XYZ file of C-alpha atoms in Angstrom:
639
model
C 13.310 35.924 66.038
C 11.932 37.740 62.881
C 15.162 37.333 61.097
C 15.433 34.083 61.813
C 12.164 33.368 60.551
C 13.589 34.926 57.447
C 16.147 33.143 57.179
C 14.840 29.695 57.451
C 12.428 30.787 55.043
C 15.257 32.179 52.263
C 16.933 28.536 52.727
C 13.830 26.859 52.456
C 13.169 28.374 49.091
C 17.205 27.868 48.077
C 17.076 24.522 48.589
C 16.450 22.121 45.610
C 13.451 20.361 45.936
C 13.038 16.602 46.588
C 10.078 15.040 46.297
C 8.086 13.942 48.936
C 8.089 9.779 49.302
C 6.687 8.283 52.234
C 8.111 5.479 53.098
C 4.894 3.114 53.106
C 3.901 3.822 49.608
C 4.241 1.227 47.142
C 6.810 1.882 44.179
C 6.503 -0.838 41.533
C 9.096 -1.098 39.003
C 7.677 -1.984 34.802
C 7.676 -5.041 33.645
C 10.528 -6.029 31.414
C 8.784 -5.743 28.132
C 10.291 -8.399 24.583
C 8.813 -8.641 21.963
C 7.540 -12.071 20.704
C 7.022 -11.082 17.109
C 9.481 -12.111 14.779
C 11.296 -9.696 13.015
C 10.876 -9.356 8.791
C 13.772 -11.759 7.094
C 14.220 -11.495 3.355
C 13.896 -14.878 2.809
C 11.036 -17.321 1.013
C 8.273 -18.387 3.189
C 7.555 -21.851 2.558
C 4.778 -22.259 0.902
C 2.068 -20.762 -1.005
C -1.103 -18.865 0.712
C -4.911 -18.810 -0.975
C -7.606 -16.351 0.183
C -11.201 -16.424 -0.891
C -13.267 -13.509 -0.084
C -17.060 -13.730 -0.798
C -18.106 -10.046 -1.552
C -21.922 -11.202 -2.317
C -23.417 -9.511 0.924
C -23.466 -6.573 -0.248
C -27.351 -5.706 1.749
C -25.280 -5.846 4.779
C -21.723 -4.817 3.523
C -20.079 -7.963 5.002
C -17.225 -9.497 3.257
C -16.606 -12.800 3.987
C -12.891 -14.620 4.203
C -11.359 -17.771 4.133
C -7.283 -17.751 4.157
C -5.237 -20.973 3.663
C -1.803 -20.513 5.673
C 0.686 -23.392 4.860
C 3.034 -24.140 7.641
C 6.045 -26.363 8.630
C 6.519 -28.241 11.928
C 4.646 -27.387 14.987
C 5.278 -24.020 16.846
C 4.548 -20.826 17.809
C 3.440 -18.609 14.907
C 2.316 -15.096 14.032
C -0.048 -13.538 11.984
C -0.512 -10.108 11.210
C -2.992 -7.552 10.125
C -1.138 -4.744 7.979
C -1.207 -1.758 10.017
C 0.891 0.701 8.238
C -0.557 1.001 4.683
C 1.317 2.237 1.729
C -0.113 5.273 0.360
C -1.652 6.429 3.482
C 1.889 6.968 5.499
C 0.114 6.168 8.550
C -0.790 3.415 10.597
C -4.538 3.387 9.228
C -5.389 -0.462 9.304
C -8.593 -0.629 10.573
C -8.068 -4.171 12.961
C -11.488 -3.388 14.558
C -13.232 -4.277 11.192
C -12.165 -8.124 11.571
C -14.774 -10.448 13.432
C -15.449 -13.389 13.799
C -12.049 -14.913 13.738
C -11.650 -18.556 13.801
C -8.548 -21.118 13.063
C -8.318 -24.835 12.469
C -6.568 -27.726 10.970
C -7.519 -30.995 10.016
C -11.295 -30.276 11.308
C -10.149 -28.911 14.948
C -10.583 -25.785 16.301
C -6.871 -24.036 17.050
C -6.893 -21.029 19.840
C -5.363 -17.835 18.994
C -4.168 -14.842 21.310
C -3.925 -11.105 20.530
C -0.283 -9.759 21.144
C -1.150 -7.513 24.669
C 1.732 -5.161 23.076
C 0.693 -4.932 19.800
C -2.961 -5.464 19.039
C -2.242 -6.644 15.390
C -0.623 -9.276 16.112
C -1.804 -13.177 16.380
C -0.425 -15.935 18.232
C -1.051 -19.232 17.364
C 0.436 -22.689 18.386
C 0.779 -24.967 15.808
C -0.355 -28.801 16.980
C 1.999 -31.516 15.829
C 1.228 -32.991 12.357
C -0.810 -29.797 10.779
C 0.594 -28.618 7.598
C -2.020 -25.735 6.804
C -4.049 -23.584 9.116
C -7.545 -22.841 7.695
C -8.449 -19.226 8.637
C -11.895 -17.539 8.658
C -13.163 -14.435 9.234
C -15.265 -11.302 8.474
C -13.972 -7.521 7.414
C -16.726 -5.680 7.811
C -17.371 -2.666 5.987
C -18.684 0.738 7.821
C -22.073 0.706 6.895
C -22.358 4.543 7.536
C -19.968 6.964 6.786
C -19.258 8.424 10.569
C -17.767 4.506 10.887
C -15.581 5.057 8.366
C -15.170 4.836 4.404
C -17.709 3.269 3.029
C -16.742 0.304 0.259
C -19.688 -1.921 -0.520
C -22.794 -0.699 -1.667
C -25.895 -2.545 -3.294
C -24.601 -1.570 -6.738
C -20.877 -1.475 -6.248
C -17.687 -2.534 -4.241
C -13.799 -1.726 -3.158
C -11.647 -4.811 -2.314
C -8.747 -3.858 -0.497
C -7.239 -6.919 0.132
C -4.623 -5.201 3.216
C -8.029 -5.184 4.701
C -9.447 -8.575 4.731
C -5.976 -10.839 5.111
C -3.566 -11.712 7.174
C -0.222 -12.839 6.670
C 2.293 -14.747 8.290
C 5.050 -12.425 10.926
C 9.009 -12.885 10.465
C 9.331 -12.591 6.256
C 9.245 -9.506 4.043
C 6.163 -9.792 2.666
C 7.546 -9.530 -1.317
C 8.806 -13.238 -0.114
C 5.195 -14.573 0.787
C 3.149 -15.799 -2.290
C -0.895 -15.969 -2.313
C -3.358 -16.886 -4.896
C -6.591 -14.800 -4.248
C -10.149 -15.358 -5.282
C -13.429 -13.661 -4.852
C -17.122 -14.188 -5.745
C -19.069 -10.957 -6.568
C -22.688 -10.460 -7.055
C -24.087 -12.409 -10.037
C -24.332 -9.951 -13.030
C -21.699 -7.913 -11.959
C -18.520 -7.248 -13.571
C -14.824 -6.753 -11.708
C -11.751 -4.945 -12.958
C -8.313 -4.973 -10.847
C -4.563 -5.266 -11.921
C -4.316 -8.836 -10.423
C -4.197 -11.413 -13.910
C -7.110 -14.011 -14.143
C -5.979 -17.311 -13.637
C -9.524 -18.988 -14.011
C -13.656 -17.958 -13.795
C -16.374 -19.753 -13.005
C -19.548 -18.009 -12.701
C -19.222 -15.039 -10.781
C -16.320 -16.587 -8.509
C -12.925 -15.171 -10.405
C -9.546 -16.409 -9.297
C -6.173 -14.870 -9.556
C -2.669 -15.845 -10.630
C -0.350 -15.919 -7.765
C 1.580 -13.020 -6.533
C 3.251 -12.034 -3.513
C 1.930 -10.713 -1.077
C 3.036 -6.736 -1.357
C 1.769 -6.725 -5.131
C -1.542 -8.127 -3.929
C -1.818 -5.566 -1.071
C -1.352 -3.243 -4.051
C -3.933 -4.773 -6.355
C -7.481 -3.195 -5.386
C -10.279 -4.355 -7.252
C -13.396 -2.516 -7.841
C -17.049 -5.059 -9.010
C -20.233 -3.269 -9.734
C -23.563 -3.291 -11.614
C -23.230 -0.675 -14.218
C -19.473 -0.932 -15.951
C -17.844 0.545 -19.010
C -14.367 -0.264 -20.095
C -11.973 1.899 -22.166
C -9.107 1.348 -23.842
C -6.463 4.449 -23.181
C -3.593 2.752 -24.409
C -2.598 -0.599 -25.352
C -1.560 -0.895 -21.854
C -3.568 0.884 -19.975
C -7.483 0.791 -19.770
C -10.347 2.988 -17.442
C -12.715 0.781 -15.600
C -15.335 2.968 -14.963
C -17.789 1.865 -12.492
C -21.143 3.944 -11.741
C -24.284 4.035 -9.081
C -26.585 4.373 -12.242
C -26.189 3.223 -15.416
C -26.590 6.850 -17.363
C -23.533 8.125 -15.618
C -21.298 5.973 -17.268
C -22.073 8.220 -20.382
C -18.873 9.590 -21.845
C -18.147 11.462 -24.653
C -15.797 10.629 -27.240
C -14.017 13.684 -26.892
C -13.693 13.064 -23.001
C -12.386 9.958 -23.056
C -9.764 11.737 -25.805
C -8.886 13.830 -23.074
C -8.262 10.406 -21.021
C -6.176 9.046 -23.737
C -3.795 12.135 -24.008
C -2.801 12.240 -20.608
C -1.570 8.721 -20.725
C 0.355 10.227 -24.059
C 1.516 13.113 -22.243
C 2.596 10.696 -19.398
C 4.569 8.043 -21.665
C 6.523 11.422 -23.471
C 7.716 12.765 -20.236
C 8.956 9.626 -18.816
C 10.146 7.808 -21.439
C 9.567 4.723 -19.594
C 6.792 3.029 -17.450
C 7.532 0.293 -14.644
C 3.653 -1.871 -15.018
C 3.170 -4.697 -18.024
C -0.443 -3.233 -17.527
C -2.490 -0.152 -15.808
C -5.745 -0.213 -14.918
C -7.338 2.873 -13.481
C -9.919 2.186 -11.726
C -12.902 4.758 -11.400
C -16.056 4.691 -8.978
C -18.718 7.492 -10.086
C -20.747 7.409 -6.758
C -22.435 9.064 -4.100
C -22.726 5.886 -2.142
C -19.510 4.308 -1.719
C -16.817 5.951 0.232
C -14.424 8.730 -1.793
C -11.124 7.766 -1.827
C -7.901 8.642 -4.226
C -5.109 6.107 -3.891
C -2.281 5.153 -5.555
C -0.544 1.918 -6.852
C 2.420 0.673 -9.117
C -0.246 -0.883 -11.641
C -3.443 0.317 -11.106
C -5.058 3.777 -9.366
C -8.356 3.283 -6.770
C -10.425 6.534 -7.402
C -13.432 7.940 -7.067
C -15.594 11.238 -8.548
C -19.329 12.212 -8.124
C -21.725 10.823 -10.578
C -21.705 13.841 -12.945
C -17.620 13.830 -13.833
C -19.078 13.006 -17.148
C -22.342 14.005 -17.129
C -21.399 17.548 -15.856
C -17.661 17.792 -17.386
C -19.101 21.142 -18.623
C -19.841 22.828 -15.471
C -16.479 22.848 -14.049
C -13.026 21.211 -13.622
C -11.870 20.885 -10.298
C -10.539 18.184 -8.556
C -10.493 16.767 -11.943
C -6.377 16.363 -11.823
C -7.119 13.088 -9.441
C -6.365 10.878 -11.694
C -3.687 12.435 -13.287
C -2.610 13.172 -9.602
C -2.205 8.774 -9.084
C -1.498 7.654 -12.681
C 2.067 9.793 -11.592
C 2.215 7.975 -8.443
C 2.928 4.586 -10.298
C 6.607 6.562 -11.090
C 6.515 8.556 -8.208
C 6.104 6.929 -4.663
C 5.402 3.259 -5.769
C 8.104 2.776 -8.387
C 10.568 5.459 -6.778
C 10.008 6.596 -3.016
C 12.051 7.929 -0.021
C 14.144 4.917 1.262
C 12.943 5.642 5.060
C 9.437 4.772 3.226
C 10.386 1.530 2.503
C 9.393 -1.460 4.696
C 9.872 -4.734 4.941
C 6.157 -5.393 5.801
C 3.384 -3.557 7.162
C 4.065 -4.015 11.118
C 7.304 -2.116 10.420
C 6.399 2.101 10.958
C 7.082 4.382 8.094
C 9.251 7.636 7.998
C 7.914 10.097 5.583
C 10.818 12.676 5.740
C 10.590 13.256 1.722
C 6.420 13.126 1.116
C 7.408 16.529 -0.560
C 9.098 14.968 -3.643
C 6.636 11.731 -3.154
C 3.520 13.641 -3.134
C 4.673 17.577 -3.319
C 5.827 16.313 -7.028
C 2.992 14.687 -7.774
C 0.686 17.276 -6.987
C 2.894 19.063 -9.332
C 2.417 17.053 -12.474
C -0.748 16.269 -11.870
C -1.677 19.612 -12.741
C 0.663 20.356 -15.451
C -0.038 17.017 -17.160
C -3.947 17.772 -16.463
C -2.924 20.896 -18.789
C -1.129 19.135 -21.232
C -3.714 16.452 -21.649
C -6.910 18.744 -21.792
C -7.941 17.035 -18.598
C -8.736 20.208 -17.369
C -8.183 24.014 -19.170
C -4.940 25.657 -18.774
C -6.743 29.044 -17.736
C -8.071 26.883 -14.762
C -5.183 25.307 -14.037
C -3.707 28.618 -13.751
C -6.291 29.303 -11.517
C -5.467 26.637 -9.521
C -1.884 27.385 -9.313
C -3.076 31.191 -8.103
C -4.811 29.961 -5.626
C -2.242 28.038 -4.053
C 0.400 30.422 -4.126
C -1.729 32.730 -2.365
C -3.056 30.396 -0.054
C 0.714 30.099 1.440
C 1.524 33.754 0.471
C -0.524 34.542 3.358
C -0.801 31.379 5.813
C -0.009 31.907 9.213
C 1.238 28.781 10.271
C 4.484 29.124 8.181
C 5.466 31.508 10.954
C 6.751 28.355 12.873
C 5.911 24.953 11.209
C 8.529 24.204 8.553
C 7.125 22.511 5.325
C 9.164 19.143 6.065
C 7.664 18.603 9.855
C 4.121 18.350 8.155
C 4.916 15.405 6.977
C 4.081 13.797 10.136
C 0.522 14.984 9.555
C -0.578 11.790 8.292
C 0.892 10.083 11.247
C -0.003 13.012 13.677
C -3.782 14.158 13.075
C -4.892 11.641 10.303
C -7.168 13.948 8.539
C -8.974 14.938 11.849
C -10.624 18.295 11.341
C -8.720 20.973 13.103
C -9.769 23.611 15.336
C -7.127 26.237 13.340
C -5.963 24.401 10.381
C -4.151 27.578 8.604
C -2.187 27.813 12.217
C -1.259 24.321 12.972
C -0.852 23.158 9.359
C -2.073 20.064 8.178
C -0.606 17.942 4.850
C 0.730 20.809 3.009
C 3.746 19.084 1.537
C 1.408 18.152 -0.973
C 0.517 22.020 -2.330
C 3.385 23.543 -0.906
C 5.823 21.040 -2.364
C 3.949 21.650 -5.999
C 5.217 25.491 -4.900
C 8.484 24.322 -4.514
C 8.926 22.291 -8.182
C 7.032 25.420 -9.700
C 10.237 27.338 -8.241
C 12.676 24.471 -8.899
C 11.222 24.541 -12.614
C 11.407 27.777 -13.258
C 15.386 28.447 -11.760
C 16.273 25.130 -14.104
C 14.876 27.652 -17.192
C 16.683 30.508 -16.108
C 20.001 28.593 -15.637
C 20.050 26.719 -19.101
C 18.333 29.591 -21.105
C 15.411 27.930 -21.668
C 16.988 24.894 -22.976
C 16.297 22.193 -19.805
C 13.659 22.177 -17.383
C 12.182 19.853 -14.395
C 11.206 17.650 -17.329
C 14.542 16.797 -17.700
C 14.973 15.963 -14.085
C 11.404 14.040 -14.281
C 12.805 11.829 -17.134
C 16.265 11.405 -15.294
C 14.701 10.720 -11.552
C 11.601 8.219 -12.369
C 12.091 6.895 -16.444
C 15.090 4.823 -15.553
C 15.255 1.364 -15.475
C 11.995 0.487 -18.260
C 9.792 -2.381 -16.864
C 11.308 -2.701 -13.274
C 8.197 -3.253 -11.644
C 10.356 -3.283 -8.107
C 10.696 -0.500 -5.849
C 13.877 1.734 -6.187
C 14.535 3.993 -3.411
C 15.739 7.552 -3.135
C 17.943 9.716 -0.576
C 17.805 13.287 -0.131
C 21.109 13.243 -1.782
C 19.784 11.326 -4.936
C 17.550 14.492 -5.537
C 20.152 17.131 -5.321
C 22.865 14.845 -7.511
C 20.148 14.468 -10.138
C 19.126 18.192 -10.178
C 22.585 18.765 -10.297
C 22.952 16.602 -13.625
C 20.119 18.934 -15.091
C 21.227 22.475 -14.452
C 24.077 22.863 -11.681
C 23.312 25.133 -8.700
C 23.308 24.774 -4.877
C 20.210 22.682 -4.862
C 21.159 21.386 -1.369
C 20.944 24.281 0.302
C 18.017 25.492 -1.841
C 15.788 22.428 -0.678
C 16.697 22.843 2.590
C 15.827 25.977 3.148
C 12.487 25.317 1.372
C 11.882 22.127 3.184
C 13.641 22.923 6.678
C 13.507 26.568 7.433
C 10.039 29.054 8.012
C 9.835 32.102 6.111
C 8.183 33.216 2.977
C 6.835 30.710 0.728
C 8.678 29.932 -2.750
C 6.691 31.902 -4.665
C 9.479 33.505 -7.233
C 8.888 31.468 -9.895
C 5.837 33.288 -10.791
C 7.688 36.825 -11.301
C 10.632 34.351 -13.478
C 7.926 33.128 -15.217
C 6.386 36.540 -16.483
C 3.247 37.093 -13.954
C 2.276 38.414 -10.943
C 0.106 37.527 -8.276
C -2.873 39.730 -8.492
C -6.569 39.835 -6.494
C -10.000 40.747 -8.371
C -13.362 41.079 -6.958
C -14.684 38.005 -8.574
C -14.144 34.890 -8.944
C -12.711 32.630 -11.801
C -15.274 29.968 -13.148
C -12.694 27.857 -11.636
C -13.012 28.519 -8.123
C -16.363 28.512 -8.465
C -16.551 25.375 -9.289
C -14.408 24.455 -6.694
C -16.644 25.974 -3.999
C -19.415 23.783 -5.516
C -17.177 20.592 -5.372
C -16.793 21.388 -1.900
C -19.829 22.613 -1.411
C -18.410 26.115 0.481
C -18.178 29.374 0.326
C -14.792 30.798 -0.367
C -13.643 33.847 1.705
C -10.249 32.760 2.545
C -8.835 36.323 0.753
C -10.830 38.792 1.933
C -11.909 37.704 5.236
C -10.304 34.447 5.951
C -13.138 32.475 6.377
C -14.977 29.335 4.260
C -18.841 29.247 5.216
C -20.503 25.417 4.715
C -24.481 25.024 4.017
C -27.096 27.038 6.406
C -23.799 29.805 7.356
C -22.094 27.422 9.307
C -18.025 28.476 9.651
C -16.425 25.243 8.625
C -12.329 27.101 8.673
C -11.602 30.172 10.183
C -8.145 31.667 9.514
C -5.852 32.239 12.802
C -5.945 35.999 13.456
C -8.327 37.007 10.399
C -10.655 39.494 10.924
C -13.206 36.741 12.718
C -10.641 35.399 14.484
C -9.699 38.874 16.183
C -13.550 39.196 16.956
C -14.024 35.886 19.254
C -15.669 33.372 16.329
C -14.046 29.598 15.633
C -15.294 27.112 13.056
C -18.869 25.505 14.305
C -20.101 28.869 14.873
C -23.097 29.559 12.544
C -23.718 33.326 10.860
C -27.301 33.730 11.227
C -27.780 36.757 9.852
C -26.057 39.651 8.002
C -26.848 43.835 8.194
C -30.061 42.835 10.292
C -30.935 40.232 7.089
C -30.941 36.521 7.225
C -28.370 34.673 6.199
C -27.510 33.703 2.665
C -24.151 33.468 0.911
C -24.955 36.459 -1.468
C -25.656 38.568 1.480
C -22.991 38.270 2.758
C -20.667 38.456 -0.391
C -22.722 41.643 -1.014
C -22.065 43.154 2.303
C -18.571 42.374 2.044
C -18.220 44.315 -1.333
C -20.728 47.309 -0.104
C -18.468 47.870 3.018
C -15.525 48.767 0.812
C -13.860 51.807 1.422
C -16.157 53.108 3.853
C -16.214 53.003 7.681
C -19.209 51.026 8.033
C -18.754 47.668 9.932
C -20.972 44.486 8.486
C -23.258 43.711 11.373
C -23.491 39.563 11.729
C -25.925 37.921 14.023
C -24.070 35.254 15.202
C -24.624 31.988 17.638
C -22.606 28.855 18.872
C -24.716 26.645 20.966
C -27.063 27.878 22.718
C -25.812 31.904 22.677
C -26.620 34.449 20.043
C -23.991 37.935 19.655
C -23.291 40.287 17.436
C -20.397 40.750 16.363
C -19.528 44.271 14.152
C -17.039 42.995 11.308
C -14.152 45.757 10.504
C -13.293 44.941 7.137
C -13.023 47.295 3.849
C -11.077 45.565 1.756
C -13.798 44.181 -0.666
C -13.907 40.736 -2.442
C -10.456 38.916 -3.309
C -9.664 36.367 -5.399
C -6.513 35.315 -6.809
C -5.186 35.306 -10.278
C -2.082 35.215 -12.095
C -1.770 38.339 -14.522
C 0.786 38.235 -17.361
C 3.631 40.885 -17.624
C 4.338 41.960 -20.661
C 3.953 40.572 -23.853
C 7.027 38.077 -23.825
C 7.578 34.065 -23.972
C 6.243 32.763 -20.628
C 8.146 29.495 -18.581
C 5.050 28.843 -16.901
C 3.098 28.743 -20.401
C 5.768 26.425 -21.872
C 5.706 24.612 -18.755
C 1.871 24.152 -19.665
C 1.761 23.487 -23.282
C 1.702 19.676 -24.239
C 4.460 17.846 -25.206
C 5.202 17.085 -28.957
């Protein structure tokens, strides 16, 4: 009986299992799902849309908007908010800020229903005899900044007009024309790429444009404003939360001037009639640092003038977007492109898009005087030791990070050095470092990734269009500047884990070295981000009152129990202070002695014994030698 108890049992467990369905339950079957949006056709819509936006309530941060829609014959029709947004790779568009939606014709109310399948999506039947739909609604900007980016303020605004419009579904949206217009607070002044067509008092109207150049047409009003000339092209609207901060030197706005030199003489070519960058010195209104074919939308604290002195970083932002109007607006990965902003974006190649950008923006920041080339340097150390040592390279490759935007949109992470976050952006400026420095070695100095800058994004003067790029495109252009397996090179780089592409640095005649203080660059950049630094020693950046705000995956605090959130209350029995700890750190060097934190999360206090005698590291790059330097000629500006 035992064994056959056994045996029943060993066939019970052999047998595949099946799941258990009784035969009362109910088993529904989906719902056969179509979609009643039209798809994008690349032809004319018929017809020409207005928009008005009255940007006057600025007390409660309300923009108000009134949309003309032209139509023909009665119907079903569409309208869409943009939901993917160029230059944020993601579907960002934030449909929650519209209220207060209401459409009519000829005086009579028309009823609209939200698409159940896709939220950003209108429906509207259009009566017999209308031949324009008069829309009205509000966009509603957050008023705080846990609701979101701030972008009017009593003494300044953003327009993004993605924002407050929508447009009709079933065209590619360089096919729809619109004439905007907007009213701003009386005394204030406006800057934005758009042309004037007309003004009349503080209500400013627009020449017509289609609707993807209008999408990428910000506009920035305020109180205090200060124009400069940079170029006969290109001008800085400065706007400012007080009217001393608009106080630049001559020799700063210089520095302006040359990068747009040092710009034009590495191109060769530009693809705008007119730039306008467009600058927001603020404390107030949301920060923000995006990029457009004719215009930038950036913004700085209220000292980038005032306190140019005191440090440089972060300063490369604008040099960072005035290369995005040749890199990802005029040229970008063709699985970027879309026919309008319902249709999702790929962003297999953000490493040339923004990994190249990142790139020049430093060197050109260099070039310019933007920043100094000993803290660009600095900058460039850093980085490379930054992803010298990361963790997450382990088993993220570079190119799968460009889902990031799509994946974790800028969410703080629990263990950003171990899940990665957008690091095609400093990564990729790792990979052109490398790419610039094998181009020098191969031609003996004579070509470099200028060359393939001039070749890949000066072509074509004055297309204002959008000409895309393959993976292939890349490699055949390389090619044409110095011939080498640059397929298999980017590949690797892009697709594979492994060390990071830090060669170029020994090619270039330096070496990656770590002192025990650090450069008045990165001390400037902890200010900027108002931290303290420790990722090199141990792996750890410290926010105000000793809270953790990053913790690298299997530092020294990582192997003792502590995540970000976790506050450092005190340090060898003292409390708190950054200098403490920086001094315990650098007492505790070759000796045996832990550092004794007092730490708590919550509620619950420990202490936690820190085992680390390795001192205080920063990075540097040291020179070798007393030769000619790639990475110096790389940095010098252009004759």
């Amino acid at each position: 009986m035992r064994n056959l108890i056994l045996i029943s049992l060993a066939a019970a467990l052999a047998a595949p299992a099946t799941a258990q369905v009784q035969p009362n339950w109910t088993r529904p079957q989906p719902l056969e799902r179509t979609s009643r949006i039209p798809a994008a056709r690349d032809i004319p819509y018929p017809g020409t849309l207005t928009i008005h936006v009255d940007a006057t309530d600025t007390a409660r941060a309300v923009y108000r908007v009134r949309e003309t829609i032209p139509v023909q014959g009665a119907g079903p029709l569409v309208l869409l908010y943009p939901e993917w947004l160029p230059g944020n790779h993601a579907p960002r568009g934030p449909i929650a800020s519209i209220a207060g939606l209401k459409i009519s014709a000829n005086g009579k109310p028309i009823a609209w229903r939200r698409d159940p399948a896709y939220v950003y999506g209108f429906h509207v039947d259009v009566p017999q005899g209308v031949k324009t739909l008069d829309v009205e609604f509000q966009h509603l900007s957050p008023t705080q900044g846990a609701q979101g980016r701030i972008t009017m303020t009593p003494d300044m605004l953003n327009a993004q007009w993605e924002k407050m419009s929508l447009y009709p579904a079933g065209y590619y949206v360089r096919n729809i024309m619109i004439t905007p217009s907007i009213t701003i607070p009386e005394g204030w002044s406006a800057a934005t790429s758009l042309d004037v067509a007309s003004k009349r008092g503080n209500r400013i109207t627009y020449k017509t444009v289609d609707y993807e150049r209008f999408v990428d047409s910000p506009l920035f009003a305020g109180r205090y404003y200060r124009r400069e000339q940079l170029a006969p092209d290109v001008n800085l609207n400065i706007f400012a939360d007080r009217q001393e901060d608009l106080a630049a030197t001559p020799e700063q706005i210089a520095a302006h001037r040359r990068l747009v030199e040092q710009a034009m003489k590495l191109y060769g070519a530009n693809h705008y009639d007119e730039y306008e960058f467009l600058l927001a010195l603020t404390e107030q209104l949301g920060g923000i640092g995006l990029e457009h074919l004719r215009s930038s939308e950036n913004s700085h604290p209220r000292d980038y003038f005032t306190g140019w002195n005191s440090g440089s970083a972060g300063r490369d932002l604008l040099a960072h977007e005035y290369n995005h109007s040749w890199n990802g607006k005029y040229r970008r990965g063709a699985d970027l492109f879309t026919p309008d902003y319902r249709t999702p974006m790929e962003n297999s190649m953000l490493w040339l898009y923004e990994g190249q950008t990142q790139f020049w923006g430093n060197i050109l920041s260099a070039r310019s005087g933007m920043m100094p080339v000993q803290d660009v340097k600095d900058e460039l150390a850093r980085t490379a030791a930054y992803y010298d040592i990361l963790p997450g390279r382990s088993w993220r490759p570079l190119v799968d990070t460009t889902n990031d935007p799509i994946l974790s949109a800028r969410r703080p992470q629990p263990w950003s050095s171990w899940q990665r976050a957008e690091d095609y952006y400093s990564e990729g400026m790792l990979i052109w470092l490398d790419v610039d420095s094998i181009i020098r070695e191969r031609t003996g100095g004579r070509r470099s990734i200028d060359d393939f800058a001039r070749a890949f994004f000066g072509v074509r003067p004055d297309d204002e269009g959008i000409n895309p790029y393959t993976f292939d495109d890349i490699v055949r252009t390389l090619n044409g500047v110095a011939p080498y397996d640059w397929n298999t090179y980017l590949r690797t780089r892009t697709e594979q884990t492994g060390a990071a592409p830090l060669d170029w640095i020994k090619r270039a005649g330096y070496r990656l070295v770590y002192r025990d203080t650090p450069s008045a660059y990165f001390k400037s950049r902890e200010k900027d981000r108002e931290i303290l630094d420790l990722t090199y020693s141990i792996g750890v950046t410290i926010g105000k009152e000793g809270n953790i705000s990053g913790l690298a995956w299997d530092s020294p605090l990582f192997n003792e129990g502590l995540t970000s959130g976790t506050q450092i209350v005190a340090v060898n029995g003292r409390k708190y202070s950054n200098d403490d700890l920086k001094g315990a750190i650098a007492a505790a060097k070759g000796t045996k002695e832990p550092i004794r934190l007092l730490v708590k999360k919550g509620d619950l206090y420990r202490t936690v014994n820190l085992d680390y005698h390795g001192g205080l590291r920063y990075p540097a790059l040291e020179k070798v030698g007393t030769g000619a330097s790639t990475l110096d000629a790389l940095l010098a500006p252009l004759p």
